[in-house]
Amino acid sequence: MPRRADDRSISRRRLLGAAGATVAASLLPPSAVAAAAAEPAVDYYDKLGVAKIINAAGTYTYLTAAVMAPPVQRAVAMAAHHPVRLKDLQRASGEYIAKRLKCEGAVVSSGASAALTLGTAACVAAKGNLKSNEIPLQARERGYEVIVQKKHRYEYDHAMLICGVTIREVGSLEEYKSAFNERTVMTNYFNSAGPESEPGIIDRETWLKVAHEHGVPCHLDAAADVPPISNLWKYTEMGFDLVCFSGGKGLRGPQNAGLLLGKKRLTDLALENDSPNSDAVGRGMKVAKEQMVGMVAAVDWILEQNDEAIQAESMRRIRTIEAALKGIPTVTTTVNVPPVANHVPHLLIKYDPATVGIKPLEVAAKLRSQKQSIELSPATGVRGRIEGADENTIVVGVWMLQPGEAEIVASSLRQVLKPAKA
Ligand SMILES: *Cc1c(COP(=O)(O)O)cnc(C)c1O
């Protein structure tokens, strides 16, 4: 039925009665919307019976990664009040972030994994002049390849494979140099498995130089590699064509957000393969307006922090926990800072379980099941997951603790370790 001019004259009282609060709220003056937002919210974790935990592990996806920094939380809540044109927001957020992070182009993705997919799709599109609806099928038909070092194969390979490419594995520099052919679309470099942590790995500069000699773009996965904050521009400035970061890790943005940074030509192609375009590999990796704004706010937030303060606060928490463990027999503590990813101090608590009367994995289970549930690092009681840890080591990731929680972790650990035998 055609819309009649007098539809507009529909009385507000009738609308309020019939159409429900959402429609009504959009007709109210902004002050009334603000008042409604100030009403106490329902705590759906409580309502659903889902335990709120203390995260003494780190930015793990299964623990919902970071809690958004307070200004990010506020920006997300405010963005929820109004619709916008999604493409306007994509363009404006990309330009803003690119400027702040000193690169040509930026895309807010639904995470680092999605950024890797969009980056791969961009390189596929660039190579074959393909439209979004031709990916993955044309990439597969043409046998397109991404070159990766053997030691850089990882779980996130899947994020590239869904674009229809295959992965060509190389070991030595010689193998790498001879791996390029007319089907090569991209290379991927797993940043935290660089020469600092993987002996024999091809270093970043050499990797880039060889690829660029062949005119092939390089993607670098730096998902978990902030801090240091300067990593946000270090790798694009080094010459990587595309770099991805997770939004929900050190940047403390929304968990379902991330960044693809790099050459504008490629980030533009990444957007063509992204939501809201439906016939695109990225359609299911939708970023809502709230997360897009939240990611921008997270970039603003992280640029106001500094590495020294982050490290100092981590050390304060570690000293708090160490102090609570004084007098527990056989306990020795050390601090480990992983070289690239999760580059923040972790506390390693090593002891003799036979003397103390409880094993690290049993400590983890106890803290998990107590009323105020605590999650210790998954490196607890496992050899080699973090340097220096083994079956007899508790590992505490203090990075994601919220104010007051280091004290709770400290007293809980003391309670569990102390009554045992000694
Ligand atoms: C966490 C991580 C990802 C995935 O990040 P999301 O933002 O969760 O998609 C990808 N690569 C590496 C190396 C990571 O550590």
CSV table of C-alpha atoms and ligand atoms in Angstrom, one decimal:
chain,number,residue,atom,x,y,z
A,1,MET,CA,0.0,0.0,0.0
A,2,PRO,CA,1.5,3.4,-0.9
A,3,ARG,CA,2.5,5.5,2.0
A,4,ARG,CA,0.0,8.3,2.6
A,5,ALA,CA,0.9,11.8,3.5
A,6,ASP,CA,-1.2,11.7,6.6
A,7,ASP,CA,0.8,8.7,8.0
A,8,ARG,CA,3.0,11.4,9.6
A,9,SER,CA,0.1,12.8,11.5
A,10,ILE,CA,-0.3,9.6,13.5
A,11,SER,CA,-0.6,10.6,17.0
A,12,ARG,CA,2.3,10.1,19.3
A,13,ARG,CA,0.1,8.8,22.0
A,14,ARG,CA,-1.2,6.0,19.7
A,15,LEU,CA,2.4,5.2,18.7
A,16,LEU,CA,3.6,5.0,22.3
A,17,GLY,CA,0.8,2.7,23.1
A,18,ALA,CA,0.9,0.4,20.1
A,19,ALA,CA,4.4,0.2,18.8
A,20,GLY,CA,6.4,-0.5,21.9
A,21,ALA,CA,9.3,1.1,23.6
A,22,THR,CA,11.9,1.0,20.8
A,23,VAL,CA,9.9,3.1,18.4
A,24,ALA,CA,8.8,5.3,21.2
A,25,ALA,CA,12.3,5.9,22.4
A,26,SER,CA,13.4,7.1,18.9
A,27,LEU,CA,10.8,9.7,19.0
A,28,LEU,CA,11.7,11.0,22.4
A,29,PRO,CA,14.1,13.9,22.9
A,30,PRO,CA,17.7,12.9,23.6
A,31,SER,CA,17.5,13.7,27.2
A,32,ALA,CA,14.8,11.1,27.6
A,33,VAL,CA,16.9,8.5,25.8
A,34,ALA,CA,19.8,9.3,28.2
A,35,ALA,CA,17.5,8.9,31.1
A,36,ALA,CA,16.3,5.5,29.9
A,37,ALA,CA,19.9,4.4,29.4
A,38,ALA,CA,20.7,5.4,33.0
A,39,GLU,CA,18.2,2.9,34.3
A,40,PRO,CA,19.9,-0.1,35.9
A,41,ALA,CA,20.7,-2.8,33.3
A,42,VAL,CA,19.8,-6.4,33.8
A,43,ASP,CA,22.9,-8.5,34.6
A,44,TYR,CA,22.5,-11.2,32.1
A,45,TYR,CA,25.5,-13.2,33.3
A,46,ASP,CA,23.7,-13.6,36.6
A,47,LYS,CA,20.3,-14.2,35.0
A,48,LEU,CA,21.8,-16.9,32.8
A,49,GLY,CA,23.9,-18.3,35.6
A,50,VAL,CA,27.2,-17.8,33.8
A,51,ALA,CA,30.1,-17.4,36.2
A,52,LYS,CA,32.1,-14.1,36.1
A,53,ILE,CA,35.7,-15.0,36.3
A,54,ILE,CA,39.0,-13.4,37.3
A,55,ASN,CA,41.2,-13.7,34.3
A,56,ALA,CA,44.7,-14.6,35.6
A,57,ALA,CA,45.5,-16.2,32.3
A,58,GLY,CA,45.7,-13.7,29.5
A,59,THR,CA,44.0,-12.6,26.3
A,60,TYR,CA,42.6,-16.0,25.4
A,61,THR,CA,39.6,-16.2,23.1
A,62,TYR,CA,38.0,-18.9,25.2
A,63,LEU,CA,38.1,-16.6,28.3
A,64,THR,CA,36.6,-13.7,26.2
A,65,ALA,CA,40.0,-12.1,25.9
A,66,ALA,CA,40.3,-8.5,27.2
A,67,VAL,CA,37.8,-6.5,29.1
A,68,MET,CA,37.3,-3.4,27.0
A,69,ALA,CA,39.0,-0.3,28.4
A,70,PRO,CA,36.4,2.1,30.0
A,71,PRO,CA,36.4,4.7,27.2
A,72,VAL,CA,35.9,1.9,24.7
A,73,GLN,CA,32.9,0.6,26.7
A,74,ARG,CA,31.4,4.1,26.7
A,75,ALA,CA,32.0,4.5,23.0
A,76,VAL,CA,30.3,1.2,22.2
A,77,ALA,CA,27.3,2.0,24.3
A,78,MET,CA,26.9,5.4,22.7
A,79,ALA,CA,27.2,4.0,19.2
A,80,ALA,CA,24.3,1.7,19.9
A,81,HIS,CA,21.9,4.6,20.1
A,82,HIS,CA,21.8,5.5,16.3
A,83,PRO,CA,21.9,3.8,13.0
A,84,VAL,CA,24.4,5.1,10.4
A,85,ARG,CA,25.3,4.1,6.8
A,86,LEU,CA,27.7,1.2,7.4
A,87,LYS,CA,29.9,2.1,4.4
A,88,ASP,CA,30.3,5.7,5.7
A,89,LEU,CA,31.5,4.3,9.0
A,90,GLN,CA,33.8,1.8,7.4
A,91,ARG,CA,35.4,4.6,5.3
A,92,ALA,CA,35.7,7.1,8.1
A,93,SER,CA,37.0,4.7,10.7
A,94,GLY,CA,39.5,3.3,8.2
A,95,GLU,CA,40.8,6.8,7.3
A,96,TYR,CA,41.0,7.8,11.0
A,97,ILE,CA,42.9,4.7,12.1
A,98,ALA,CA,45.3,4.8,9.1
A,99,LYS,CA,46.2,8.4,10.0
A,100,ARG,CA,46.7,7.6,13.7
A,101,LEU,CA,48.7,4.5,13.0
A,102,LYS,CA,50.8,6.0,10.2
A,103,CYS,CA,49.8,3.7,7.4
A,104,GLU,CA,48.0,4.2,4.1
A,105,GLY,CA,44.9,2.2,4.7
A,106,ALA,CA,43.0,0.4,7.5
A,107,VAL,CA,40.0,-1.8,7.9
A,108,VAL,CA,38.2,-2.7,11.1
A,109,SER,CA,37.6,-6.4,10.8
A,110,SER,CA,35.9,-8.8,13.1
A,111,GLY,CA,39.3,-9.9,14.5
A,112,ALA,CA,42.8,-10.7,13.4
A,113,SER,CA,41.7,-13.9,11.9
A,114,ALA,CA,39.1,-12.1,9.7
A,115,ALA,CA,41.8,-9.5,8.8
A,116,LEU,CA,44.0,-12.4,7.5
A,117,THR,CA,41.0,-13.7,5.4
A,118,LEU,CA,40.2,-10.2,4.0
A,119,GLY,CA,43.9,-9.6,3.4
A,120,THR,CA,44.2,-12.8,1.5
A,121,ALA,CA,41.1,-12.1,-0.5
A,122,ALA,CA,42.5,-8.6,-1.4
A,123,CYS,CA,45.7,-10.2,-2.7
A,124,VAL,CA,43.7,-12.8,-4.6
A,125,ALA,CA,41.6,-10.0,-6.1
A,126,ALA,CA,44.6,-7.9,-6.9
A,127,LYS,CA,46.4,-10.8,-8.7
A,128,GLY,CA,43.5,-12.0,-10.8
A,129,ASN,CA,41.5,-8.8,-11.1
A,130,LEU,CA,38.7,-10.9,-9.5
A,131,LYS,CA,35.3,-9.7,-8.1
A,132,SER,CA,34.3,-10.7,-4.6
A,133,ASN,CA,31.8,-13.3,-6.0
A,134,GLU,CA,34.7,-15.1,-7.8
A,135,ILE,CA,36.5,-15.9,-4.5
A,136,PRO,CA,37.1,-18.7,-3.5
A,137,LEU,CA,36.2,-20.6,-6.7
A,138,GLN,CA,38.4,-18.7,-9.2
A,139,ALA,CA,41.4,-18.7,-6.8
A,140,ARG,CA,41.1,-22.5,-6.6
A,141,GLU,CA,40.7,-23.0,-10.4
A,142,ARG,CA,43.8,-20.8,-11.1
A,143,GLY,CA,45.8,-22.6,-8.4
A,144,TYR,CA,46.7,-19.5,-6.5
A,145,GLU,CA,49.4,-19.9,-3.8
A,146,VAL,CA,50.5,-18.2,-0.6
A,147,ILE,CA,54.1,-18.8,0.5
A,148,VAL,CA,54.7,-19.6,4.2
A,149,GLN,CA,57.8,-20.8,6.1
A,150,LYS,CA,57.4,-24.4,7.5
A,151,LYS,CA,57.7,-23.1,11.1
A,152,HIS,CA,55.1,-20.4,10.4
A,153,ARG,CA,52.3,-22.9,9.6
A,154,TYR,CA,49.6,-22.4,12.3
A,155,GLU,CA,45.9,-22.7,13.2
A,156,TYR,CA,45.1,-19.5,11.3
A,157,ASP,CA,46.2,-21.0,8.0
A,158,HIS,CA,42.5,-21.8,7.8
A,159,ALA,CA,41.8,-18.1,7.5
A,160,MET,CA,43.7,-18.0,4.2
A,161,LEU,CA,42.6,-21.3,2.8
A,162,ILE,CA,38.9,-20.3,2.8
A,163,CYS,CA,39.9,-17.8,0.0
A,164,GLY,CA,40.6,-20.8,-2.3
A,165,VAL,CA,44.4,-20.5,-2.1
A,166,THR,CA,46.8,-23.3,-1.3
A,167,ILE,CA,49.8,-22.9,1.0
A,168,ARG,CA,53.3,-23.4,-0.5
A,169,GLU,CA,55.7,-24.3,2.3
A,170,VAL,CA,59.3,-23.3,2.3
A,171,GLY,CA,62.3,-24.1,4.6
A,172,SER,CA,65.6,-22.5,3.5
A,173,LEU,CA,66.1,-19.2,1.9
A,174,GLU,CA,67.0,-21.0,-1.4
A,175,GLU,CA,63.7,-22.8,-1.3
A,176,TYR,CA,61.9,-19.5,-0.6
A,177,LYS,CA,63.6,-17.7,-3.6
A,178,SER,CA,62.6,-20.5,-6.0
A,179,ALA,CA,59.0,-20.8,-4.7
A,180,PHE,CA,57.7,-17.8,-6.5
A,181,ASN,CA,55.7,-18.4,-9.7
A,182,GLU,CA,52.9,-16.8,-11.8
A,183,ARG,CA,50.3,-18.2,-9.3
A,184,THR,CA,51.9,-16.6,-6.2
A,185,VAL,CA,49.4,-14.1,-4.6
A,186,MET,CA,50.9,-13.4,-1.2
A,187,THR,CA,53.3,-14.4,1.6
A,188,ASN,CA,52.4,-14.7,5.3
A,189,TYR,CA,54.8,-14.1,8.1
A,190,PHE,CA,53.9,-15.2,11.7
A,191,ASN,CA,55.5,-12.4,13.6
A,192,SER,CA,55.9,-14.0,17.0
A,193,ALA,CA,57.8,-16.9,15.4
A,194,GLY,CA,60.4,-14.5,14.1
A,195,PRO,CA,64.2,-14.9,14.6
A,196,GLU,CA,63.9,-13.9,18.3
A,197,SER,CA,62.1,-17.1,19.1
A,198,GLU,CA,62.7,-19.5,16.1
A,199,PRO,CA,66.3,-20.3,15.3
A,200,GLY,CA,66.9,-20.6,11.5
A,201,ILE,CA,63.8,-18.6,10.5
A,202,ILE,CA,64.1,-16.2,7.6
A,203,ASP,CA,64.2,-12.7,9.1
A,204,ARG,CA,61.5,-10.1,8.3
A,205,GLU,CA,63.7,-7.9,6.1
A,206,THR,CA,65.0,-10.7,4.0
A,207,TRP,CA,61.5,-12.2,3.7
A,208,LEU,CA,60.2,-8.8,2.5
A,209,LYS,CA,63.0,-8.1,0.1
A,210,VAL,CA,62.7,-11.4,-1.8
A,211,ALA,CA,58.9,-11.1,-2.1
A,212,HIS,CA,59.1,-7.6,-3.3
A,213,GLU,CA,61.7,-8.5,-5.9
A,214,HIS,CA,58.9,-10.7,-7.3
A,215,GLY,CA,56.2,-8.1,-6.9
A,216,VAL,CA,54.4,-10.2,-4.3
A,217,PRO,CA,52.7,-8.5,-1.3
A,218,CYS,CA,53.5,-9.7,2.3
A,219,HIS,CA,51.1,-10.1,5.1
A,220,LEU,CA,52.4,-10.1,8.7
A,221,ASP,CA,50.3,-11.6,11.5
A,222,ALA,CA,51.0,-9.5,14.7
A,223,ALA,CA,47.7,-10.4,16.3
A,224,ALA,CA,48.9,-10.6,19.9
A,225,ASP,CA,52.0,-8.4,19.5
A,226,VAL,CA,51.0,-5.2,21.4
A,227,PRO,CA,52.7,-4.0,23.6
A,228,PRO,CA,55.0,-2.5,22.6
A,229,ILE,CA,52.5,0.0,21.3
A,230,SER,CA,54.9,1.1,18.5
A,231,ASN,CA,54.4,-2.3,16.8
A,232,LEU,CA,51.2,-0.7,15.5
A,233,TRP,CA,53.3,1.2,12.9
A,234,LYS,CA,56.6,-0.6,13.1
A,235,TYR,CA,55.8,-3.4,10.6
A,236,THR,CA,53.9,-1.3,8.0
A,237,GLU,CA,56.8,1.2,8.1
A,238,MET,CA,59.2,-1.7,7.6
A,239,GLY,CA,57.4,-2.4,4.3
A,240,PHE,CA,54.9,-5.1,5.1
A,241,ASP,CA,52.0,-4.6,2.7
A,242,LEU,CA,49.4,-5.9,5.2
A,243,VAL,CA,49.6,-6.3,8.9
A,244,CYS,CA,46.8,-7.7,11.2
A,245,PHE,CA,46.2,-7.1,14.9
A,246,SER,CA,43.6,-8.5,17.2
A,247,GLY,CA,41.3,-5.8,18.7
A,248,GLY,CA,40.4,-7.8,21.8
A,249,LYS,CA,44.0,-8.5,23.0
A,250,GLY,CA,46.5,-5.8,24.1
A,251,LEU,CA,44.4,-3.1,22.4
A,252,ARG,CA,41.5,-3.8,24.8
A,253,GLY,CA,38.9,-3.2,22.1
A,254,PRO,CA,35.9,-5.4,21.5
A,255,GLN,CA,36.8,-9.0,21.3
A,256,ASN,CA,35.1,-9.4,17.9
A,257,ALA,CA,37.1,-6.6,16.3
A,258,GLY,CA,40.6,-6.4,14.8
A,259,LEU,CA,42.7,-4.4,12.4
A,260,LEU,CA,44.0,-4.9,8.9
A,261,LEU,CA,46.6,-2.2,8.2
A,262,GLY,CA,48.6,-1.5,5.1
A,263,LYS,CA,48.7,-0.4,1.5
A,264,LYS,CA,45.5,1.5,0.6
A,265,ARG,CA,45.2,-0.4,-2.7
A,266,LEU,CA,44.9,-3.6,-0.8
A,267,THR,CA,42.8,-2.4,2.2
A,268,ASP,CA,40.3,-1.1,-0.4
A,269,LEU,CA,40.1,-4.5,-2.0
A,270,ALA,CA,39.7,-6.1,1.4
A,271,LEU,CA,36.6,-3.9,2.0
A,272,GLU,CA,35.2,-5.1,-1.4
A,273,ASN,CA,35.4,-8.6,0.0
A,274,ASP,CA,33.8,-7.7,3.4
A,275,SER,CA,30.3,-7.2,4.8
A,276,PRO,CA,27.9,-5.6,3.9
A,277,ASN,CA,28.6,-7.0,0.5
A,278,SER,CA,26.7,-10.2,0.5
A,279,ASP,CA,28.5,-12.2,-2.2
A,280,ALA,CA,31.8,-12.1,-0.5
A,281,VAL,CA,34.0,-14.3,1.6
A,282,GLY,CA,33.9,-11.8,4.4
A,283,ARG,CA,30.1,-11.5,4.6
A,284,GLY,CA,30.0,-13.7,7.7
A,285,MET,CA,32.7,-11.7,9.4
A,286,LYS,CA,30.4,-8.7,9.9
A,287,VAL,CA,31.5,-5.9,12.2
A,288,ALA,CA,28.6,-4.1,13.8
A,289,LYS,CA,28.7,-0.3,14.2
A,290,GLU,CA,29.3,-0.7,17.9
A,291,GLN,CA,32.4,-2.8,17.4
A,292,MET,CA,33.6,-0.5,14.6
A,293,VAL,CA,33.4,2.5,16.8
A,294,GLY,CA,34.8,0.5,19.8
A,295,MET,CA,37.9,-0.4,17.7
A,296,VAL,CA,38.5,3.3,16.9
A,297,ALA,CA,38.1,4.2,20.6
A,298,ALA,CA,40.6,1.4,21.4
A,299,VAL,CA,43.1,2.8,19.1
A,300,ASP,CA,42.7,6.2,20.7
A,301,TRP,CA,43.0,4.6,24.1
A,302,ILE,CA,46.1,2.6,23.4
A,303,LEU,CA,47.9,5.6,22.0
A,304,GLU,CA,47.4,7.3,25.4
A,305,GLN,CA,49.0,4.5,27.3
A,306,ASN,CA,52.7,3.8,27.5
A,307,ASP,CA,54.7,0.6,27.6
A,308,GLU,CA,56.6,1.4,30.8
A,309,ALA,CA,53.3,2.0,32.7
A,310,ILE,CA,51.8,-1.3,31.5
A,311,GLN,CA,55.0,-3.2,32.5
A,312,ALA,CA,55.2,-1.4,35.9
A,313,GLU,CA,51.6,-2.2,36.8
A,314,SER,CA,52.1,-5.9,35.8
A,315,MET,CA,55.2,-6.0,38.1
A,316,ARG,CA,53.2,-4.4,41.0
A,317,ARG,CA,50.6,-7.2,40.6
A,318,ILE,CA,53.4,-9.8,40.5
A,319,ARG,CA,55.0,-8.5,43.7
A,320,THR,CA,51.6,-8.6,45.4
A,321,ILE,CA,51.2,-12.3,44.6
A,322,GLU,CA,54.8,-13.1,45.4
A,323,ALA,CA,54.4,-11.5,48.9
A,324,ALA,CA,51.4,-13.7,49.7
A,325,LEU,CA,53.5,-16.8,49.0
A,326,LYS,CA,56.2,-16.0,51.5
A,327,GLY,CA,56.9,-19.0,53.8
A,328,ILE,CA,55.3,-21.7,51.7
A,329,PRO,CA,58.0,-24.4,51.5
A,330,THR,CA,60.0,-24.9,48.3
A,331,VAL,CA,58.3,-22.1,46.4
A,332,THR,CA,60.5,-20.1,44.1
A,333,THR,CA,59.2,-17.4,41.8
A,334,THR,CA,60.5,-16.0,38.5
A,335,VAL,CA,59.2,-13.5,36.0
A,336,ASN,CA,59.1,-14.3,32.3
A,337,VAL,CA,58.4,-11.8,29.5
A,338,PRO,CA,57.8,-13.6,26.2
A,339,PRO,CA,59.9,-12.0,23.4
A,340,VAL,CA,57.1,-11.0,21.0
A,341,ALA,CA,53.5,-12.1,21.5
A,342,ASN,CA,52.0,-11.4,25.0
A,343,HIS,CA,55.1,-9.3,25.7
A,344,VAL,CA,54.2,-8.6,29.3
A,345,PRO,CA,55.5,-10.1,32.6
A,346,HIS,CA,54.2,-13.5,33.6
A,347,LEU,CA,54.7,-14.9,37.1
A,348,LEU,CA,56.1,-18.5,37.3
A,349,ILE,CA,55.6,-20.1,40.7
A,350,LYS,CA,57.7,-23.3,41.0
A,351,TYR,CA,57.5,-25.7,43.9
A,352,ASP,CA,57.8,-29.3,45.0
A,353,PRO,CA,54.2,-30.7,44.9
A,354,ALA,CA,55.2,-33.7,47.1
A,355,THR,CA,56.3,-31.3,49.9
A,356,VAL,CA,53.4,-28.8,49.5
A,357,GLY,CA,50.8,-31.5,49.0
A,358,ILE,CA,49.1,-30.3,45.8
A,359,LYS,CA,50.0,-30.3,42.1
A,360,PRO,CA,49.7,-27.2,39.9
A,361,LEU,CA,46.9,-28.6,37.8
A,362,GLU,CA,45.0,-29.4,41.0
A,363,VAL,CA,45.6,-25.8,42.2
A,364,ALA,CA,44.2,-24.6,38.8
A,365,ALA,CA,41.1,-26.8,39.3
A,366,LYS,CA,40.6,-25.6,42.8
A,367,LEU,CA,40.8,-21.9,41.9
A,368,ARG,CA,38.4,-22.5,39.0
A,369,SER,CA,35.8,-24.2,41.2
A,370,GLN,CA,35.8,-21.7,44.0
A,371,LYS,CA,32.9,-19.2,44.4
A,372,GLN,CA,35.0,-16.4,42.9
A,373,SER,CA,36.3,-18.4,40.0
A,374,ILE,CA,39.8,-17.7,38.9
A,375,GLU,CA,41.4,-18.9,35.6
A,376,LEU,CA,45.2,-19.4,35.8
A,377,SER,CA,47.3,-19.5,32.6
A,378,PRO,CA,46.9,-22.6,30.5
A,379,ALA,CA,50.7,-22.9,30.8
A,380,THR,CA,50.2,-24.0,34.4
A,381,GLY,CA,51.5,-27.5,35.0
A,382,VAL,CA,52.6,-27.9,31.4
A,383,ARG,CA,56.2,-28.2,30.2
A,384,GLY,CA,57.4,-25.7,27.6
A,385,ARG,CA,54.2,-23.7,26.9
A,386,ILE,CA,56.0,-20.7,28.4
A,387,GLU,CA,59.8,-20.7,28.8
A,388,GLY,CA,60.8,-22.0,32.3
A,389,ALA,CA,57.5,-23.6,33.2
A,390,ASP,CA,57.0,-27.4,33.7
A,391,GLU,CA,54.7,-29.9,35.6
A,392,ASN,CA,55.7,-28.2,38.9
A,393,THR,CA,54.9,-24.6,37.9
A,394,ILE,CA,51.9,-22.4,38.3
A,395,VAL,CA,51.8,-19.6,35.7
A,396,VAL,CA,49.9,-16.4,36.4
A,397,GLY,CA,49.2,-14.0,33.6
A,398,VAL,CA,48.6,-10.8,35.5
A,399,TRP,CA,48.0,-8.6,32.4
A,400,MET,CA,44.2,-8.9,32.2
A,401,LEU,CA,43.5,-8.6,36.0
A,402,GLN,CA,41.2,-5.7,36.9
A,403,PRO,CA,41.7,-3.4,39.9
A,404,GLY,CA,41.7,-5.3,43.1
A,405,GLU,CA,42.0,-8.7,41.5
A,406,ALA,CA,45.7,-9.3,42.0
A,407,GLU,CA,45.0,-9.2,45.8
A,408,ILE,CA,42.3,-11.9,45.4
A,409,VAL,CA,44.5,-14.1,43.3
A,410,ALA,CA,47.3,-13.7,45.9
A,411,SER,CA,45.1,-14.7,48.8
A,412,SER,CA,43.4,-17.5,46.9
A,413,LEU,CA,46.8,-19.0,46.0
A,414,ARG,CA,48.0,-18.7,49.5
A,415,GLN,CA,44.9,-20.4,50.9
A,416,VAL,CA,45.2,-23.3,48.5
A,417,LEU,CA,49.0,-23.8,48.9
A,418,LYS,CA,49.4,-23.1,52.6
A,419,PRO,CA,47.4,-25.7,54.5
A,420,ALA,CA,48.9,-28.5,52.5
A,421,LYS,CA,51.3,-30.7,54.5
A,422,ALA,CA,53.7,-27.9,55.7
B,1,LIG,C1,44.8,-14.4,18.6
B,1,LIG,C2,45.5,-14.6,17.3
B,1,LIG,C3,44.8,-14.5,16.1
B,1,LIG,C4,43.3,-14.4,16.1
B,1,LIG,O1,42.9,-13.1,16.6
B,1,LIG,P1,41.3,-12.8,16.7
B,1,LIG,O2,41.3,-11.3,16.9
B,1,LIG,O3,40.8,-13.6,17.8
B,1,LIG,O4,40.7,-13.2,15.4
B,1,LIG,C5,45.5,-14.7,14.9
B,1,LIG,N1,46.8,-14.9,14.9
B,1,LIG,C6,47.5,-15.0,16.1
B,1,LIG,C7,49.0,-15.2,16.0
B,1,LIG,C8,46.9,-14.8,17.3
B,1,LIG,O5,47.6,-14.8,18.4
